[in-house]
Coordinates of C-alpha atoms in Angstrom, one line a residue:
M46 CA -55.5 -107.7 -119.6
K47 CA -52.1 -106.8 -118.3
S48 CA -50.4 -109.0 -115.6
G49 CA -49.6 -107.6 -112.2
N50 CA -45.9 -107.1 -113.1
Q51 CA -46.8 -105.2 -116.3
C52 CA -49.1 -102.9 -114.3
I53 CA -46.4 -102.2 -111.9
L54 CA -43.9 -101.4 -114.7
L55 CA -46.5 -99.1 -116.4
V56 CA -47.2 -97.2 -113.2
A57 CA -43.4 -96.9 -112.6
D58 CA -42.7 -95.7 -116.1
Q59 CA -45.6 -93.1 -115.8
A60 CA -44.2 -91.9 -112.5
F61 CA -40.6 -91.6 -114.0
R62 CA -42.0 -89.8 -117.1
A63 CA -43.7 -87.3 -114.7
L64 CA -40.4 -86.8 -112.7
F65 CA -38.5 -86.4 -116.0
E66 CA -40.9 -83.8 -117.4
K67 CA -41.5 -81.8 -114.3
N68 CA -38.1 -81.9 -112.6
R69 CA -36.0 -78.7 -112.5
A70 CA -32.8 -80.7 -112.8
V71 CA -31.3 -81.0 -116.2
M72 CA -31.9 -84.5 -117.5
L73 CA -31.0 -86.2 -120.7
F74 CA -31.3 -89.7 -122.2
I75 CA -28.1 -90.5 -124.3
E76 CA -27.4 -93.4 -126.6
P77 CA -24.0 -94.8 -125.2
F78 CA -22.4 -95.7 -128.5
S79 CA -23.1 -92.7 -130.7
G80 CA -23.6 -90.1 -128.0
T81 CA -27.0 -89.2 -129.6
I82 CA -29.4 -87.3 -127.3
V83 CA -32.4 -89.5 -127.4
D84 CA -34.5 -87.2 -125.1
A85 CA -34.2 -84.1 -122.9
N86 CA -36.6 -82.7 -120.4
P87 CA -37.9 -79.1 -120.4
A88 CA -35.2 -78.1 -117.8
A89 CA -32.6 -79.2 -120.2
A90 CA -34.0 -77.3 -123.0
D91 CA -34.2 -74.2 -120.8
Y92 CA -30.6 -74.5 -119.6
L93 CA -28.9 -75.5 -122.9
G94 CA -30.9 -73.0 -124.9
Y95 CA -32.1 -75.4 -127.6
P96 CA -35.7 -76.5 -128.2
R97 CA -36.3 -80.1 -127.1
A98 CA -36.9 -81.2 -130.8
R99 CA -33.6 -79.8 -131.8
L100 CA -31.7 -81.5 -128.9
R101 CA -33.2 -84.9 -130.0
E102 CA -31.4 -84.3 -133.4
M103 CA -28.0 -83.5 -131.7
T104 CA -25.2 -85.6 -130.1
I105 CA -23.8 -84.7 -126.7
A106 CA -20.4 -83.9 -128.5
Q107 CA -22.1 -80.8 -130.0
I108 CA -22.7 -79.5 -126.4
N109 CA -19.7 -81.0 -124.5
T110 CA -16.3 -79.3 -125.3
S111 CA -14.3 -82.4 -124.5
P112 CA -12.8 -84.3 -127.5
S113 CA -15.1 -86.9 -129.1
Q114 CA -12.7 -89.8 -128.2
D115 CA -12.7 -88.7 -124.6
L116 CA -16.5 -88.7 -124.5
A117 CA -16.7 -92.1 -126.0
A118 CA -14.4 -93.3 -123.2
V119 CA -16.6 -91.7 -120.6
R120 CA -19.7 -93.4 -122.0
R121 CA -18.0 -96.7 -122.0
K122 CA -17.0 -96.3 -118.3
A123 CA -20.5 -95.2 -117.4
S124 CA -22.1 -98.1 -119.4
S125 CA -19.9 -100.6 -117.5
H126 CA -20.4 -99.0 -114.1
Q127 CA -16.7 -98.1 -113.7
Q128 CA -17.5 -94.5 -113.0
D129 CA -20.7 -92.5 -112.7
A130 CA -19.7 -88.9 -112.0
F131 CA -17.8 -86.6 -114.4
E132 CA -16.9 -83.0 -114.8
F133 CA -17.2 -81.3 -118.1
R134 CA -17.5 -77.9 -119.7
Y135 CA -20.7 -77.4 -121.8
R136 CA -21.2 -74.8 -124.6
L137 CA -24.8 -73.5 -124.5
A138 CA -26.7 -72.4 -127.6
S139 CA -25.7 -68.8 -126.8
G140 CA -22.1 -69.7 -126.9
E141 CA -21.7 -69.3 -123.3
L142 CA -19.4 -71.9 -121.5
R143 CA -20.5 -73.4 -118.3
D144 CA -18.8 -76.0 -116.0
V145 CA -21.1 -78.9 -115.1
E146 CA -21.0 -82.1 -113.1
V147 CA -22.7 -85.0 -114.8
V148 CA -24.0 -88.3 -113.3
L149 CA -24.4 -91.0 -115.9
T150 CA -26.5 -94.0 -115.1
P151 CA -27.1 -96.9 -117.5
I152 CA -30.9 -97.7 -117.7
A153 CA -32.7 -100.4 -119.7
V154 CA -35.3 -99.0 -122.0
D155 CA -37.3 -101.5 -124.0
D156 CA -34.6 -103.7 -125.5
S157 CA -31.7 -101.3 -125.3
V158 CA -29.6 -99.5 -122.7
L159 CA -29.5 -95.7 -122.5
L160 CA -27.4 -93.5 -120.3
F161 CA -29.6 -91.3 -118.1
S162 CA -27.7 -88.0 -117.5
I163 CA -28.4 -85.6 -114.6
V164 CA -26.5 -82.3 -115.2
Q165 CA -25.7 -79.8 -112.4
D166 CA -24.1 -76.4 -113.0
I167 CA -21.0 -76.0 -110.9
T168 CA -19.6 -72.9 -112.7
R169 CA -19.8 -70.7 -109.6
K170 CA -18.2 -73.4 -107.5
K171 CA -15.3 -73.8 -109.9
E172 CA -14.9 -70.0 -110.0
T173 CA -14.8 -69.9 -106.2
E174 CA -12.2 -72.7 -106.2
R175 CA -10.1 -70.8 -108.7
V176 CA -10.2 -67.6 -106.7
L177 CA -9.3 -69.6 -103.6
R178 CA -6.4 -71.2 -105.4
I179 CA -5.1 -67.8 -106.5
H180 CA -5.2 -66.5 -102.9
E181 CA -3.6 -69.7 -101.6
D182 CA -0.8 -69.3 -104.2
R183 CA -0.3 -65.7 -103.3
Y184 CA -0.2 -66.6 -99.6
R185 CA 2.1 -69.5 -100.1
A186 CA 4.5 -67.3 -102.2
T187 CA 4.5 -64.6 -99.5
F188 CA 4.9 -67.2 -96.8
E189 CA 7.8 -69.0 -98.5
S190 CA 9.7 -65.8 -99.7
S191 CA 9.3 -63.7 -96.5
L192 CA 12.5 -62.7 -94.9
D193 CA 10.8 -62.8 -91.5
G194 CA 10.3 -66.1 -89.7
I195 CA 6.7 -67.4 -89.7
S196 CA 5.1 -70.1 -87.8
I197 CA 1.5 -71.4 -87.6
G198 CA 0.4 -73.3 -84.4
R199 CA -2.5 -74.3 -82.5
L200 CA -3.7 -72.0 -79.7
D201 CA -4.6 -74.7 -77.3
S202 CA -1.6 -77.2 -77.6
G203 CA 0.9 -75.0 -79.3
A204 CA 1.6 -77.7 -81.8
I205 CA 3.3 -76.2 -84.9
L206 CA 1.5 -76.9 -88.2
D207 CA 3.8 -75.0 -90.6
V208 CA 6.9 -72.8 -90.7
N209 CA 8.5 -70.9 -93.6
P210 CA 12.3 -71.2 -94.6
A211 CA 13.1 -68.0 -92.7
F212 CA 12.0 -69.5 -89.5
L213 CA 14.2 -72.5 -90.1
S214 CA 17.1 -70.2 -91.0
I215 CA 16.7 -68.0 -87.9
F216 CA 16.3 -70.7 -85.3
G217 CA 18.6 -73.3 -87.1
Y218 CA 16.1 -76.3 -87.2
A219 CA 15.1 -78.6 -90.0
R220 CA 11.5 -78.7 -90.9
H221 CA 10.9 -82.2 -89.5
E222 CA 12.3 -81.2 -86.2
V223 CA 9.7 -78.3 -85.8
V224 CA 6.4 -79.5 -87.3
G225 CA 4.2 -81.3 -84.8
H226 CA 6.1 -79.9 -81.8
S227 CA 5.4 -76.8 -79.8
S228 CA 7.8 -73.8 -79.3
L229 CA 8.0 -74.8 -75.6
D230 CA 9.2 -78.3 -76.8
L231 CA 11.8 -76.7 -78.8
G232 CA 12.9 -74.3 -76.1
I233 CA 13.0 -71.2 -78.4
W234 CA 11.7 -69.0 -75.5
V235 CA 14.5 -67.8 -73.2
D236 CA 11.7 -67.0 -70.8
P237 CA 8.7 -69.4 -71.3
E238 CA 6.6 -66.8 -69.4
D239 CA 6.7 -64.7 -72.6
R240 CA 4.7 -67.2 -74.6
R241 CA 2.3 -67.9 -71.8
R242 CA 1.4 -64.2 -71.5
I243 CA 1.0 -64.0 -75.3
V244 CA -1.3 -66.9 -75.4
E245 CA -3.4 -65.6 -72.5
L246 CA -3.7 -62.2 -74.3
M247 CA -4.7 -63.9 -77.6
R248 CA -7.6 -65.7 -76.0
S249 CA -9.3 -62.3 -75.9
E250 CA -7.5 -60.4 -78.6
S251 CA -7.2 -61.0 -82.4
Q252 CA -3.8 -59.5 -82.8
C253 CA -0.8 -58.0 -81.0
Q254 CA 2.2 -56.4 -82.7
N255 CA 5.9 -55.5 -82.2
I256 CA 6.4 -57.5 -78.9
Q257 CA 10.1 -57.7 -78.0
A258 CA 11.4 -61.0 -76.4
R259 CA 14.5 -63.0 -76.1
F260 CA 14.7 -66.3 -78.2
R261 CA 17.0 -69.2 -78.3
K262 CA 18.4 -70.9 -81.4
K263 CA 18.9 -74.7 -81.7
N264 CA 22.6 -74.2 -81.0
G265 CA 21.8 -72.4 -77.7
I266 CA 22.6 -68.9 -78.8
S267 CA 20.0 -66.4 -77.7
F268 CA 19.0 -63.3 -79.5
W269 CA 16.5 -60.4 -79.3
G270 CA 13.5 -60.7 -81.5
L271 CA 10.6 -58.6 -82.5
M272 CA 7.3 -60.4 -82.8
S273 CA 3.8 -60.1 -84.1
V274 CA 0.9 -62.5 -83.5
T275 CA -2.4 -62.9 -85.3
K276 CA -5.2 -65.2 -84.3
I277 CA -6.5 -67.1 -87.4
D278 CA -9.2 -69.8 -87.8
I279 CA -8.2 -73.2 -89.5
D280 CA -10.8 -75.8 -89.8
G281 CA -13.0 -74.2 -87.1
G282 CA -10.2 -74.1 -84.5
P283 CA -8.2 -71.1 -83.3
H284 CA -4.5 -71.0 -84.3
L285 CA -1.8 -68.4 -83.9
L286 CA 0.3 -67.0 -86.7
F287 CA 3.6 -65.8 -85.3
V288 CA 6.0 -63.5 -87.3
F289 CA 9.5 -63.3 -85.9
R290 CA 12.3 -60.8 -86.8
D291 CA 15.9 -61.1 -85.4
T292 CA 16.7 -57.6 -84.0
T293 CA 20.0 -58.5 -82.5
D294 CA 21.9 -56.2 -84.9
S295 CA 19.6 -53.2 -84.1
K296 CA 19.9 -53.9 -80.4
E297 CA 23.6 -53.9 -80.7
A298 CA 23.6 -50.7 -82.6
E299 CA 21.4 -49.1 -79.9
R300 CA 23.9 -50.2 -77.3
K301 CA 26.7 -48.7 -79.1
I302 CA 24.9 -45.4 -79.6
A303 CA 24.1 -45.3 -75.9
N304 CA 27.7 -46.0 -75.0
L305 CA 28.8 -43.1 -77.2
A306 CA 26.2 -40.7 -75.9
F307 CA 27.3 -41.4 -72.3

């Protein structure tokens, strides 16, 4: 007759086996030293494309595209509780490559320790991240190389989050003098009412273009500028993207033409 503890362990083992067999998550038991796949649940067989009997004859290195020495180091980290979550690229039986996140937990089974592996496919997530990085890189390249001055600031406080090199060149400031301050703090508006009117307009509009105003550089020199403003959302909060262009030369040309005409 089994003791109370033995009965509890038996029930727990049966419950875990039922969870292992019926769970939709991909689950594997891996021998930590050799990387041999000791067992795989039906979900793992479906996902990886191998029969369960075949998986039990394989090592994880036959599925994971990482170098064998790196996988051995990962198993050592997981076995010693140094790290439990990892990202890999798996090659399925079909040859298809999939990005996965794997959680490895050492579990005592009989007189040995196995790594219990739960695998989650993150291929779509990784692709989304890749596309976002491409868009961010393109935006950053445009932002940095634009000949127009660009600033991004909060709609409520006006605090500037970022400016491009052209903005610093136009207004004559260093980056650390601008970021964290508002355009009113810097005094770049000859008439501060111009900014107030724009902010009020942008509370109800999403964009306004080709607005003429007079601005002031750090050295006190004022100039005519053409400005466009777009409302953008950053971390759930409304921000304004300003694009400035110094139109002093064109204004001077207009003045000369007018003098000649009259």
